[in-house]
PDB file of C-alpha atoms in Angstrom:
ATOM      1  CA  MET A 721     102.598 124.036 124.406  1.00 76.00           C
ATOM      2  CA  SER A 722      99.135 124.076 122.844  1.00 84.00           C
ATOM      3  CA  TYR A 723      97.982 122.308 119.695  1.00 88.00           C
ATOM      4  CA  GLN A 724      95.443 123.595 117.196  1.00 90.00           C
ATOM      5  CA  PHE A 725      93.318 121.346 114.997  1.00 94.00           C
ATOM      6  CA  ILE A 726      93.592 122.690 111.441  1.00 93.00           C
ATOM      7  CA  THR A 727      91.569 120.548 109.022  1.00 93.00           C
ATOM      8  CA  SER A 728      90.540 117.031 108.033  1.00 94.00           C
ATOM      9  CA  ALA A 729      89.648 115.085 104.881  1.00 94.00           C
ATOM     10  CA  LYS A 730      89.188 111.569 103.550  1.00 96.00           C
ATOM     11  CA  LEU A 731      92.340 109.598 102.730  1.00 97.00           C
ATOM     12  CA  PRO A 732      91.969 106.426 100.640  1.00 97.00           C
ATOM     13  CA  THR A 733      94.946 104.069 101.052  1.00 97.00           C
ATOM     14  CA  ARG A 734      95.834 100.533 100.006  1.00 96.00           C
ATOM     15  CA  HIS A 735      94.748  99.465 103.489  1.00 96.00           C
ATOM     16  CA  GLY A 736      91.370 101.209 103.246  1.00 96.00           C
ATOM     17  CA  GLU A 737      89.942 104.676 103.795  1.00 97.00           C
ATOM     18  CA  PHE A 738      91.001 106.830 106.743  1.00 97.00           C
ATOM     19  CA  ASP A 739      90.034 110.284 107.933  1.00 96.00           C
ATOM     20  CA  ILE A 740      93.212 112.379 108.013  1.00 97.00           C
ATOM     21  CA  HIS A 741      93.434 115.196 110.573  1.00 96.00           C
ATOM     22  CA  ILE A 742      96.118 117.892 110.733  1.00 96.00           C
ATOM     23  CA  PHE A 743      97.255 119.549 113.966  1.00 96.00           C
ATOM     24  CA  GLU A 744      99.732 122.362 114.456  1.00 94.00           C
ATOM     25  CA  ASN A 745     101.586 123.557 117.538  1.00 89.00           C
ATOM     26  CA  ASP A 746     102.661 127.063 118.567  1.00 86.00           C
ATOM     27  CA  GLU A 747     105.876 126.750 116.551  1.00 84.00           C
ATOM     28  CA  GLY A 748     104.098 125.754 113.340  1.00 87.00           C
ATOM     29  CA  GLN A 749     105.098 122.087 113.518  1.00 90.00           C
ATOM     30  CA  GLU A 750     102.479 119.805 111.964  1.00 94.00           C
ATOM     31  CA  HIS A 751     101.328 116.424 113.240  1.00 96.00           C
ATOM     32  CA  VAL A 752      98.956 113.972 111.558  1.00 97.00           C
ATOM     33  CA  MET A 753      96.258 111.641 112.822  1.00 97.00           C
ATOM     34  CA  LEU A 754      94.579 108.932 110.733  1.00 98.00           C
ATOM     35  CA  THR A 755      91.297 107.597 112.117  1.00 97.00           C
ATOM     36  CA  VAL A 756      88.765 104.894 111.364  1.00 96.00           C
ATOM     37  CA  GLY A 757      85.394 104.523 113.068  1.00 94.00           C
ATOM     38  CA  LEU A 758      85.901 107.567 115.316  1.00 92.00           C
ATOM     39  CA  PRO A 759      83.963 110.849 115.248  1.00 81.00           C
ATOM     40  CA  VAL A 760      85.127 113.770 113.150  1.00 63.00           C
ATOM     41  CA  VAL A 761      84.555 116.961 115.136  1.00 56.00           C
ATOM     42  CA  ASP A 762      84.067 120.540 113.967  1.00 50.00           C
ATOM     43  CA  GLN A 763      86.977 121.631 111.795  1.00 45.00           C
ATOM     44  CA  HIS A 764      87.407 124.931 113.648  1.00 47.00           C
ATOM     45  CA  THR A 765      87.782 123.369 117.090  1.00 47.00           C
ATOM     46  CA  ALA A 766      90.865 124.366 119.079  1.00 45.00           C
ATOM     47  CA  VAL A 767      92.367 121.818 121.424  1.00 47.00           C
ATOM     48  CA  ASP A 768      94.160 122.488 124.685  1.00 48.00           C
ATOM     49  CA  SER A 769      97.253 120.596 125.860  1.00 44.00           C
ATOM     50  CA  SER A 770      95.347 118.235 128.174  1.00 46.00           C
ATOM     51  CA  PRO A 771      92.763 115.504 127.411  1.00 46.00           C
ATOM     52  CA  SER A 772      89.133 116.491 127.858  1.00 45.00           C
ATOM     53  CA  GLN A 773      86.342 114.336 129.221  1.00 44.00           C
ATOM     54  CA  THR A 774      84.398 112.489 126.544  1.00 44.00           C
ATOM     55  CA  ASP A 775      80.833 113.509 125.926  1.00 45.00           C
ATOM     56  CA  ALA A 776      78.387 110.610 126.309  1.00 42.00           C
ATOM     57  CA  THR A 777      77.121 111.195 122.786  1.00 42.00           C
ATOM     58  CA  ARG A 778      80.659 110.686 121.419  1.00 42.00           C
ATOM     59  CA  ALA A 779      81.731 107.786 123.577  1.00 43.00           C
ATOM     60  CA  GLU A 780      82.624 104.619 121.735  1.00 43.00           C
ATOM     61  CA  LYS A 781      81.825 101.238 123.251  1.00 61.00           C
ATOM     62  CA  THR A 782      84.775  99.733 121.426  1.00 85.00           C
ATOM     63  CA  ILE A 783      88.163 100.628 122.886  1.00 95.00           C
ATOM     64  CA  PRO A 784      90.058 101.968 119.846  1.00 96.00           C
ATOM     65  CA  LEU A 785      93.301 100.468 118.606  1.00 97.00           C
ATOM     66  CA  ILE A 786      95.936 103.233 118.671  1.00 97.00           C
ATOM     67  CA  ARG A 787      99.438 103.446 117.224  1.00 97.00           C
ATOM     68  CA  ILE A 788     101.760 106.329 118.164  1.00 96.00           C
ATOM     69  CA  HIS A 789     104.245 106.422 115.285  1.00 96.00           C
ATOM     70  CA  SER A 790     107.112 108.888 114.979  1.00 95.00           C
ATOM     71  CA  GLU A 791     108.059 109.943 111.461  1.00 95.00           C
ATOM     72  CA  CYS A 792     110.743 107.837 109.754  1.00 94.00           C
ATOM     73  CA  LEU A 793     111.385 108.988 106.186  1.00 96.00           C
ATOM     74  CA  THR A 794     113.886 106.238 105.461  1.00 95.00           C
ATOM     75  CA  GLY A 795     111.650 103.455 106.757  1.00 94.00           C
ATOM     76  CA  ASP A 796     108.155 104.764 106.023  1.00 95.00           C
ATOM     77  CA  ALA A 797     108.826 106.179 102.541  1.00 95.00           C
ATOM     78  CA  PHE A 798     111.999 104.473 101.310  1.00 95.00           C
ATOM     79  CA  SER A 799     111.472 100.983 102.838  1.00 95.00           C
ATOM     80  CA  SER A 800     114.829 101.003 104.628  1.00 93.00           C
ATOM     81  CA  LEU A 801     115.887  97.677 106.099  1.00 94.00           C
ATOM     82  CA  LYS A 802     117.903  99.400 108.848  1.00 90.00           C
ATOM     83  CA  CYS A 803     114.768  99.676 111.021  1.00 90.00           C
ATOM     84  CA  ASP A 804     111.298  98.169 111.391  1.00 91.00           C
ATOM     85  CA  CYS A 805     109.378 101.450 111.070  1.00 93.00           C
ATOM     86  CA  GLY A 806     107.832 100.946 107.638  1.00 94.00           C
ATOM     87  CA  PRO A 807     106.455  97.464 108.394  1.00 95.00           C
ATOM     88  CA  GLN A 808     105.211  98.708 111.779  1.00 95.00           C
ATOM     89  CA  LEU A 809     103.288 101.576 110.194  1.00 96.00           C
ATOM     90  CA  ASN A 810     101.708  99.442 107.487  1.00 96.00           C
ATOM     91  CA  THR A 811     100.827  96.611 109.855  1.00 96.00           C
ATOM     92  CA  ALA A 812      99.224  99.048 112.283  1.00 97.00           C
ATOM     93  CA  MET A 813      97.206 100.699 109.501  1.00 97.00           C
ATOM     94  CA  GLN A 814      95.950  97.301 108.354  1.00 97.00           C
ATOM     95  CA  ALA A 815      95.122  96.170 111.888  1.00 97.00           C
ATOM     96  CA  ILE A 816      93.143  99.344 112.565  1.00 97.00           C
ATOM     97  CA  GLN A 817      91.187  98.925 109.350  1.00 97.00           C
ATOM     98  CA  GLU A 818      90.396  95.309 110.243  1.00 96.00           C
ATOM     99  CA  THR A 819      89.322  96.337 113.747  1.00 95.00           C
ATOM    100  CA  GLY A 820      87.208  99.172 112.364  1.00 95.00           C
ATOM    101  CA  CYS A 821      87.957 101.545 115.239  1.00 96.00           C
ATOM    102  CA  GLY A 822      91.289 103.194 115.851  1.00 96.00           C
ATOM    103  CA  ALA A 823      93.886 105.798 114.966  1.00 97.00           C
ATOM    104  CA  ILE A 824      97.484 106.360 113.895  1.00 97.00           C
ATOM    105  CA  LEU A 825      99.077 109.341 115.646  1.00 97.00           C
ATOM    106  CA  TYR A 826     101.849 110.226 113.196  1.00 97.00           C
ATOM    107  CA  LEU A 827     104.257 112.539 115.000  1.00 96.00           C
ATOM    108  CA  ARG A 828     106.704 114.673 113.075  1.00 94.00           C
ATOM    109  CA  GLN A 829     109.823 113.908 115.104  1.00 92.00           C
ATOM    110  CA  GLU A 830     112.198 112.241 112.687  1.00 93.00           C
ATOM    111  CA  GLY A 831     115.035 110.086 113.958  1.00 89.00           C
ATOM    112  CA  ARG A 832     113.661 109.690 117.498  1.00 88.00           C
ATOM    113  CA  GLY A 833     113.512 113.468 117.671  1.00 89.00           C
ATOM    114  CA  ILE A 834     117.012 114.392 116.435  1.00 92.00           C
ATOM    115  CA  GLY A 835     115.992 115.306 112.871  1.00 92.00           C
ATOM    116  CA  LEU A 836     116.803 113.807 109.488  1.00 95.00           C
ATOM    117  CA  THR A 837     120.328 115.224 109.067  1.00 96.00           C
ATOM    118  CA  ASN A 838     121.501 114.000 112.466  1.00 93.00           C
ATOM    119  CA  LYS A 839     119.791 110.663 111.861  1.00 93.00           C
ATOM    120  CA  ILE A 840     121.886 110.146 108.704  1.00 96.00           C
ATOM    121  CA  ARG A 841     124.998 111.229 110.592  1.00 94.00           C
ATOM    122  CA  ALA A 842     124.124 108.567 113.169  1.00 92.00           C
ATOM    123  CA  TYR A 843     123.641 106.059 110.327  1.00 92.00           C
ATOM    124  CA  ALA A 844     127.192 106.796 109.178  1.00 94.00           C
ATOM    125  CA  LEU A 845     128.483 105.951 112.651  1.00 94.00           C
ATOM    126  CA  GLN A 846     126.394 102.786 112.654  1.00 90.00           C
ATOM    127  CA  ASP A 847     128.049 101.850 109.356  1.00 91.00           C
ATOM    128  CA  GLN A 848     131.349 101.976 111.296  1.00 93.00           C
ATOM    129  CA  GLY A 849     130.043  99.448 113.821  1.00 90.00           C
ATOM    130  CA  HIS A 850     128.456 101.591 116.548  1.00 92.00           C
ATOM    131  CA  ASP A 851     124.951 100.757 117.729  1.00 88.00           C
ATOM    132  CA  THR A 852     121.983 103.092 117.372  1.00 85.00           C
ATOM    133  CA  LEU A 853     122.204 104.410 120.932  1.00 88.00           C
ATOM    134  CA  ASP A 854     125.957 105.024 120.990  1.00 90.00           C
ATOM    135  CA  ALA A 855     125.811 106.726 117.576  1.00 91.00           C
ATOM    136  CA  ASN A 856     123.435 109.359 118.964  1.00 91.00           C
ATOM    137  CA  LEU A 857     125.538 109.847 122.091  1.00 93.00           C
ATOM    138  CA  MET A 858     128.738 110.226 120.037  1.00 93.00           C
ATOM    139  CA  LEU A 859     127.064 113.113 118.209  1.00 93.00           C
ATOM    140  CA  GLY A 860     126.250 114.763 121.532  1.00 94.00           C
ATOM    141  CA  LEU A 861     122.558 113.962 121.108  1.00 94.00           C
ATOM    142  CA  PRO A 862     120.065 112.212 123.399  1.00 90.00           C
ATOM    143  CA  ALA A 863     119.421 108.522 122.865  1.00 87.00           C
ATOM    144  CA  ASP A 864     115.735 109.366 122.410  1.00 87.00           C
ATOM    145  CA  ALA A 865     114.571 112.988 122.134  1.00 88.00           C
ATOM    146  CA  ARG A 866     110.933 112.254 121.364  1.00 88.00           C
ATOM    147  CA  ILE A 867     108.087 113.877 123.283  1.00 89.00           C
ATOM    148  CA  TYR A 868     104.441 112.844 123.353  1.00 91.00           C
ATOM    149  CA  ASP A 869     102.676 115.940 124.672  1.00 89.00           C
ATOM    150  CA  MET A 870     100.676 116.243 121.449  1.00 91.00           C
ATOM    151  CA  CYS A 871      99.030 112.841 121.964  1.00 93.00           C
ATOM    152  CA  GLY A 872      96.591 114.017 124.636  1.00 91.00           C
ATOM    153  CA  PRO A 873      95.098 116.830 122.523  1.00 92.00           C
ATOM    154  CA  MET A 874      94.909 114.597 119.446  1.00 94.00           C
ATOM    155  CA  LEU A 875      93.058 111.865 121.335  1.00 94.00           C
ATOM    156  CA  ALA A 876      90.845 114.406 123.080  1.00 91.00           C
ATOM    157  CA  HIS A 877      89.842 115.762 119.680  1.00 93.00           C
ATOM    158  CA  ILE A 878      88.192 112.435 118.816  1.00 92.00           C
ATOM    159  CA  GLY A 879      86.844 111.851 122.310  1.00 90.00           C
ATOM    160  CA  VAL A 880      89.215 109.034 123.258  1.00 92.00           C
ATOM    161  CA  ASP A 881      90.388 108.517 126.846  1.00 90.00           C
ATOM    162  CA  ALA A 882      90.944 104.739 126.795  1.00 95.00           C
ATOM    163  CA  VAL A 883      93.055 102.872 124.234  1.00 96.00           C
ATOM    164  CA  ARG A 884      94.490  99.571 123.149  1.00 96.00           C
ATOM    165  CA  LEU A 885      98.018 100.723 122.363  1.00 96.00           C
ATOM    166  CA  ILE A 886     100.084  99.077 119.614  1.00 96.00           C
ATOM    167  CA  THR A 887     103.653  99.366 120.880  1.00 93.00           C
ATOM    168  CA  ASN A 888     106.757  97.608 122.163  1.00 92.00           C
ATOM    169  CA  ASN A 889     107.874 100.779 123.961  1.00 90.00           C
ATOM    170  CA  PRO A 890     106.879 101.011 127.656  1.00 90.00           C
ATOM    171  CA  ASP A 891     107.616 104.765 127.650  1.00 89.00           C
ATOM    172  CA  LYS A 892     104.561 105.356 125.454  1.00 92.00           C
ATOM    173  CA  VAL A 893     102.353 103.361 127.825  1.00 93.00           C
ATOM    174  CA  ALA A 894     103.735 105.282 130.804  1.00 91.00           C
ATOM    175  CA  TYR A 895     103.265 108.682 129.170  1.00 90.00           C
ATOM    176  CA  LEU A 896      99.630 108.099 128.226  1.00 93.00           C
ATOM    177  CA  THR A 897      98.838 106.639 131.642  1.00 93.00           C
ATOM    178  CA  GLU A 898     100.450 109.590 133.437  1.00 91.00           C
ATOM    179  CA  HIS A 899      98.372 112.004 131.353  1.00 89.00           C
ATOM    180  CA  GLY A 900      94.976 110.500 131.991  1.00 89.00           C
ATOM    181  CA  ILE A 901      94.666 108.062 129.084  1.00 93.00           C
ATOM    182  CA  ASN A 902      93.691 104.570 130.198  1.00 94.00           C
ATOM    183  CA  VAL A 903      95.843 102.005 128.369  1.00 95.00           C
ATOM    184  CA  VAL A 904      93.627  98.950 128.754  1.00 95.00           C
ATOM    185  CA  GLU A 905      95.933  96.733 126.681  1.00 94.00           C
ATOM    186  CA  ARG A 906      99.408  96.854 125.175  1.00 94.00           C
ATOM    187  CA  VAL A 907      99.348  95.179 121.768  1.00 94.00           C
ATOM    188  CA  PRO A 908     102.844  93.949 120.737  1.00 91.00           C
ATOM    189  CA  LEU A 909     104.040  94.716 117.216  1.00 91.00           C
ATOM    190  CA  LEU A 910     106.913  92.614 115.920  1.00 89.00           C
ATOM    191  CA  VAL A 911     107.292  92.852 112.150  1.00 91.00           C
ATOM    192  CA  GLY A 912     110.030  93.630 109.657  1.00 88.00           C
ATOM    193  CA  VAL A 913     112.803  91.723 111.432  1.00 88.00           C
ATOM    194  CA  ASN A 914     115.754  91.068 109.110  1.00 89.00           C
ATOM    195  CA  ASP A 915     119.496  90.516 109.233  1.00 86.00           C
ATOM    196  CA  MET A 916     120.197  94.230 108.652  1.00 87.00           C
ATOM    197  CA  ASN A 917     118.149  95.495 111.601  1.00 87.00           C
ATOM    198  CA  ALA A 918     118.608  92.630 114.062  1.00 85.00           C
ATOM    199  CA  GLU A 919     121.338  94.471 116.001  1.00 85.00           C
ATOM    200  CA  TYR A 920     119.278  97.681 115.989  1.00 82.00           C
ATOM    201  CA  LEU A 921     116.295  95.843 117.471  1.00 85.00           C
ATOM    202  CA  ALA A 922     118.482  94.019 119.983  1.00 86.00           C
ATOM    203  CA  THR A 923     119.849  97.393 121.140  1.00 85.00           C
ATOM    204  CA  LYS A 924     116.329  98.720 121.621  1.00 83.00           C
ATOM    205  CA  ARG A 925     115.522  95.633 123.673  1.00 86.00           C
ATOM    206  CA  ASP A 926     118.737  95.396 125.714  1.00 85.00           C
ATOM    207  CA  ARG A 927     119.622  99.076 126.193  1.00 83.00           C
ATOM    208  CA  MET A 928     116.382 100.997 125.708  1.00 79.00           C
ATOM    209  CA  GLY A 929     113.888  98.721 127.436  1.00 81.00           C
ATOM    210  CA  HIS A 930     111.688  97.810 124.485  1.00 83.00           C
ATOM    211  CA  LEU A 931     109.576  94.722 125.072  1.00 82.00           C
ATOM    212  CA  LEU A 932     110.763  92.213 122.448  1.00 81.00           C
ATOM    213  CA  ASP A 933     112.373  89.250 124.226  1.00 66.00           C
ATOM    214  CA  LYS A 934     111.170  85.772 123.189  1.00 59.00           C
ATOM    215  CA  ASP A 935     109.070  86.943 120.241  1.00 60.00           C
ATOM    216  CA  PHE A 936     112.062  88.796 118.816  1.00 61.00           C
ATOM    217  CA  ASN A 937     114.351  85.790 119.199  1.00 60.00           C
ATOM    218  CA  THR A 938     111.814  83.586 117.413  1.00 53.00           C
ATOM    219  CA  ALA A 939     111.323  86.065 114.576  1.00 54.00           C
ATOM    220  CA  LEU A 940     115.074  86.452 114.076  1.00 53.00           C
ATOM    221  CA  HIS A 941     115.527  82.666 114.006  1.00 50.00           C
ATOM    222  CA  LEU A 942     112.747  82.223 111.434  1.00 48.00           C
ATOM    223  CA  ASN A 943     114.222  84.975 109.272  1.00 51.00           C
ATOM    224  CA  LYS A 944     117.628  83.304 108.987  1.00 49.00           C
TER     225      LYS A 944
END
Protein backbone atom coordinates (compact mmCIF):
# COMPACT_ATOMS: atom_id res chain seq x y z
CA MET A 1 0.00 0.00 0.00
CA SER A 2 1.28 3.48 -0.82
CA TYR A 3 0.86 6.65 1.22
CA GLN A 4 0.41 10.16 -0.14
CA PHE A 5 1.43 13.30 1.74
CA ILE A 6 -1.54 15.69 1.58
CA THR A 7 -0.77 18.92 3.46
CA SER A 8 0.83 20.48 6.53
CA ALA A 9 0.32 23.48 8.81
CA LYS A 10 1.34 24.90 12.17
CA LEU A 11 -0.37 23.46 15.26
CA PRO A 12 -0.03 25.38 18.54
CA THR A 13 -0.68 23.16 21.58
CA ARG A 14 -0.36 23.47 25.35
CA HIS A 15 2.97 21.67 24.99
CA GLY A 16 4.26 24.05 22.32
CA GLU A 17 4.01 24.48 18.56
CA PHE A 18 4.20 21.51 16.20
CA ASP A 19 4.05 21.15 12.44
CA ILE A 20 1.11 18.87 11.64
CA HIS A 21 1.31 16.72 8.49
CA ILE A 22 -1.52 14.69 6.96
CA PHE A 23 -0.99 11.48 4.99
CA GLU A 24 -3.54 9.34 3.19
CA ASN A 25 -3.37 5.77 1.93
CA ASP A 26 -4.97 4.15 -1.12
CA GLU A 27 -8.18 3.49 0.82
CA GLY A 28 -8.57 7.10 1.96
CA GLN A 29 -7.51 6.43 5.56
CA GLU A 30 -5.76 9.43 7.12
CA HIS A 31 -2.73 9.39 9.41
CA VAL A 32 -1.15 12.32 11.24
CA MET A 33 2.41 13.30 12.06
CA LEU A 34 3.41 16.07 14.47
CA THR A 35 6.99 17.31 14.16
CA VAL A 36 9.36 19.67 15.91
CA GLY A 37 12.78 20.69 14.62
CA LEU A 38 12.50 18.58 11.45
CA PRO A 39 12.29 19.81 7.85
CA VAL A 40 8.96 20.46 6.20
CA VAL A 41 9.16 19.26 2.60
CA ASP A 42 7.19 20.31 -0.47
CA GLN A 43 3.47 19.92 0.14
CA HIS A 44 2.89 18.14 -3.17
CA THR A 45 5.45 15.40 -2.57
CA ALA A 46 4.23 11.82 -2.93
CA VAL A 47 5.81 9.17 -0.75
CA ASP A 48 6.36 5.53 -1.61
CA SER A 49 5.90 2.65 0.84
CA SER A 50 9.60 2.32 1.68
CA PRO A 51 12.02 4.72 3.44
CA SER A 52 14.23 6.80 1.18
CA GLN A 53 17.84 7.75 1.78
CA THR A 54 18.27 11.11 3.48
CA ASP A 55 19.77 13.92 1.50
CA ALA A 56 22.87 15.40 3.15
CA THR A 57 21.27 18.83 3.13
CA ARG A 58 18.33 17.48 5.19
CA ALA A 59 20.23 15.27 7.58
CA GLU A 60 19.90 16.15 11.23
CA LYS A 61 22.84 15.70 13.58
CA THR A 62 20.44 15.12 16.45
CA ILE A 63 18.74 11.73 16.43
CA PRO A 64 15.04 12.65 16.70
CA LEU A 65 12.81 11.44 19.51
CA ILE A 66 9.92 9.51 17.92
CA ARG A 67 6.64 8.22 19.34
CA ILE A 68 4.44 5.85 17.30
CA HIS A 69 1.00 6.30 18.85
CA SER A 70 -2.14 4.50 17.72
CA GLU A 71 -5.39 6.42 18.05
CA CYS A 72 -7.28 5.96 21.33
CA LEU A 73 -10.41 8.12 21.48
CA THR A 74 -11.28 7.08 25.01
CA GLY A 75 -7.80 7.73 26.39
CA ASP A 76 -6.55 10.57 24.20
CA ALA A 77 -9.76 12.64 24.10
CA PHE A 78 -11.84 11.48 27.07
CA SER A 79 -9.03 10.84 29.60
CA SER A 80 -10.12 7.26 30.27
CA LEU A 81 -8.45 5.58 33.23
CA LYS A 82 -8.82 2.13 31.64
CA CYS A 83 -5.55 2.63 29.71
CA ASP A 84 -2.40 4.74 29.76
CA CYS A 85 -2.78 6.15 26.24
CA GLY A 86 -3.67 9.74 27.08
CA PRO A 87 -0.78 10.24 29.53
CA GLN A 88 1.58 8.53 27.06
CA LEU A 89 0.60 10.89 24.25
CA ASN A 90 0.90 14.03 26.35
CA THR A 91 4.18 12.98 27.95
CA ALA A 92 5.66 12.18 24.55
CA MET A 93 4.53 15.53 23.11
CA GLN A 94 6.13 17.35 26.04
CA ALA A 95 9.35 15.34 25.81
CA ILE A 96 9.67 16.05 22.09
CA GLN A 97 9.15 19.76 22.66
CA GLU A 98 11.80 19.77 25.39
CA THR A 99 14.22 17.86 23.15
CA GLY A 100 13.50 20.20 20.24
CA CYS A 101 13.75 17.48 17.60
CA GLY A 102 11.23 14.72 17.11
CA ALA A 103 7.85 13.53 15.91
CA ILE A 104 4.59 11.88 16.94
CA LEU A 105 3.32 9.40 14.34
CA TYR A 106 -0.39 9.31 15.17
CA LEU A 107 -1.86 6.27 13.44
CA ARG A 108 -5.58 5.96 12.89
CA GLN A 109 -6.03 2.39 14.11
CA GLU A 110 -8.35 2.65 17.09
CA GLY A 111 -8.47 -0.12 19.66
CA ARG A 112 -5.21 -1.80 18.59
CA GLY A 113 -6.66 -1.97 15.10
CA ILE A 114 -10.12 -3.45 15.81
CA GLY A 115 -12.05 -0.16 15.60
CA LEU A 116 -14.02 1.85 18.14
CA THR A 117 -17.20 -0.27 18.20
CA ASN A 118 -15.33 -3.52 18.79
CA LYS A 119 -13.13 -1.79 21.36
CA ILE A 120 -16.22 -0.85 23.40
CA ARG A 121 -17.56 -4.38 23.00
CA ALA A 122 -14.23 -5.60 24.39
CA TYR A 123 -14.57 -3.08 27.25
CA ALA A 124 -17.93 -4.65 28.13
CA LEU A 125 -16.25 -8.05 28.40
CA GLN A 126 -13.50 -6.52 30.51
CA ASP A 127 -16.21 -5.17 32.82
CA GLN A 128 -17.22 -8.82 33.33
CA GLY A 129 -13.70 -9.71 34.46
CA HIS A 130 -11.92 -10.74 31.25
CA ASP A 131 -8.54 -9.22 30.47
CA THR A 132 -7.84 -7.05 27.44
CA LEU A 133 -6.36 -9.88 25.37
CA ASP A 134 -9.05 -12.47 26.10
CA ALA A 135 -11.81 -9.92 25.44
CA ASN A 136 -10.55 -9.44 21.88
CA LEU A 137 -10.21 -13.19 21.33
CA MET A 138 -13.73 -13.84 22.65
CA LEU A 139 -15.03 -11.47 19.97
CA GLY A 140 -13.17 -13.44 17.31
CA LEU A 141 -10.67 -10.61 16.86
CA PRO A 142 -6.86 -10.56 16.95
CA ALA A 143 -5.15 -9.59 20.19
CA ASP A 144 -3.39 -6.81 18.27
CA ALA A 145 -4.39 -5.96 14.69
CA ARG A 146 -2.17 -2.91 14.30
CA ILE A 147 0.17 -2.48 11.33
CA TYR A 148 3.05 -0.04 10.98
CA ASP A 149 3.66 0.06 7.23
CA MET A 150 2.84 3.77 7.13
CA CYS A 151 5.72 4.63 9.48
CA GLY A 152 8.45 4.25 6.85
CA PRO A 153 6.89 6.71 4.38
CA MET A 154 6.09 9.20 7.15
CA LEU A 155 9.66 9.15 8.45
CA ALA A 156 11.08 9.25 4.93
CA HIS A 157 9.04 12.39 4.28
CA ILE A 158 11.04 14.26 6.93
CA GLY A 159 14.33 12.61 6.05
CA VAL A 160 14.60 10.42 9.14
CA ASP A 161 16.28 7.00 9.05
CA ALA A 162 17.54 6.81 12.65
CA VAL A 163 15.39 7.35 15.75
CA ARG A 164 15.23 7.31 19.50
CA LEU A 165 11.94 5.48 19.90
CA ILE A 166 9.61 6.18 22.84
CA THR A 167 7.93 2.83 23.48
CA ASN A 168 7.47 -0.14 25.79
CA ASN A 169 6.46 -2.34 22.84
CA PRO A 170 9.29 -4.41 21.29
CA ASP A 171 7.16 -5.04 18.18
CA LYS A 172 7.54 -1.39 17.18
CA VAL A 173 11.32 -1.57 17.57
CA ALA A 174 11.42 -4.78 15.51
CA TYR A 175 9.23 -3.38 12.74
CA LEU A 176 11.28 -0.22 12.26
CA THR A 177 14.54 -2.15 12.37
CA GLU A 178 13.31 -4.68 9.80
CA HIS A 179 12.32 -1.83 7.47
CA GLY A 180 15.59 0.04 7.47
CA ILE A 181 15.06 2.49 10.34
CA ASN A 182 17.92 2.46 12.83
CA VAL A 183 16.51 2.46 16.38
CA VAL A 184 19.53 3.78 18.25
CA GLU A 185 17.71 3.84 21.60
CA ARG A 186 14.46 2.61 23.10
CA VAL A 187 13.13 5.23 25.51
CA PRO A 188 10.74 3.69 28.10
CA LEU A 189 7.45 5.46 28.78
CA LEU A 190 5.70 4.56 32.01
CA VAL A 191 3.02 7.08 32.95
CA GLY A 192 -0.65 7.05 33.87
CA VAL A 193 -0.53 3.95 36.07
CA ASN A 194 -3.61 3.70 38.30
CA ASP A 195 -5.74 1.11 40.06
CA MET A 196 -8.18 0.93 37.13
CA ASN A 197 -5.57 0.08 34.49
CA ALA A 198 -3.10 -1.94 36.56
CA GLU A 199 -4.49 -5.28 35.33
CA TYR A 200 -4.56 -4.00 31.73
CA LEU A 201 -0.89 -3.02 31.95
CA ALA A 202 0.03 -6.28 33.67
CA THR A 203 -1.62 -8.18 30.80
CA LYS A 204 0.39 -6.22 28.26
CA ARG A 205 3.54 -7.07 30.20
CA ASP A 206 2.80 -10.74 30.97
CA ARG A 207 0.91 -11.83 27.85
CA MET A 208 1.89 -9.36 25.13
CA GLY A 209 5.58 -8.87 25.84
CA HIS A 210 5.59 -5.18 26.69
CA LEU A 211 8.69 -4.07 28.57
CA LEU A 212 7.39 -2.84 31.95
CA ASP A 213 8.73 -5.12 34.69
CA LYS A 214 10.40 -3.41 37.67
CA ASP A 215 9.44 0.13 36.69
CA PHE A 216 5.79 -0.90 36.45
CA ASN A 217 5.85 -2.61 39.84
CA THR A 218 7.37 0.50 41.42
CA ALA A 219 4.85 2.83 39.79
CA LEU A 220 1.92 0.66 40.88
CA HIS A 221 3.24 0.56 44.45
CA LEU A 222 3.66 4.34 44.58
CA ASN A 223 0.16 4.84 43.20
CA LYS A 224 -1.51 2.83 45.96
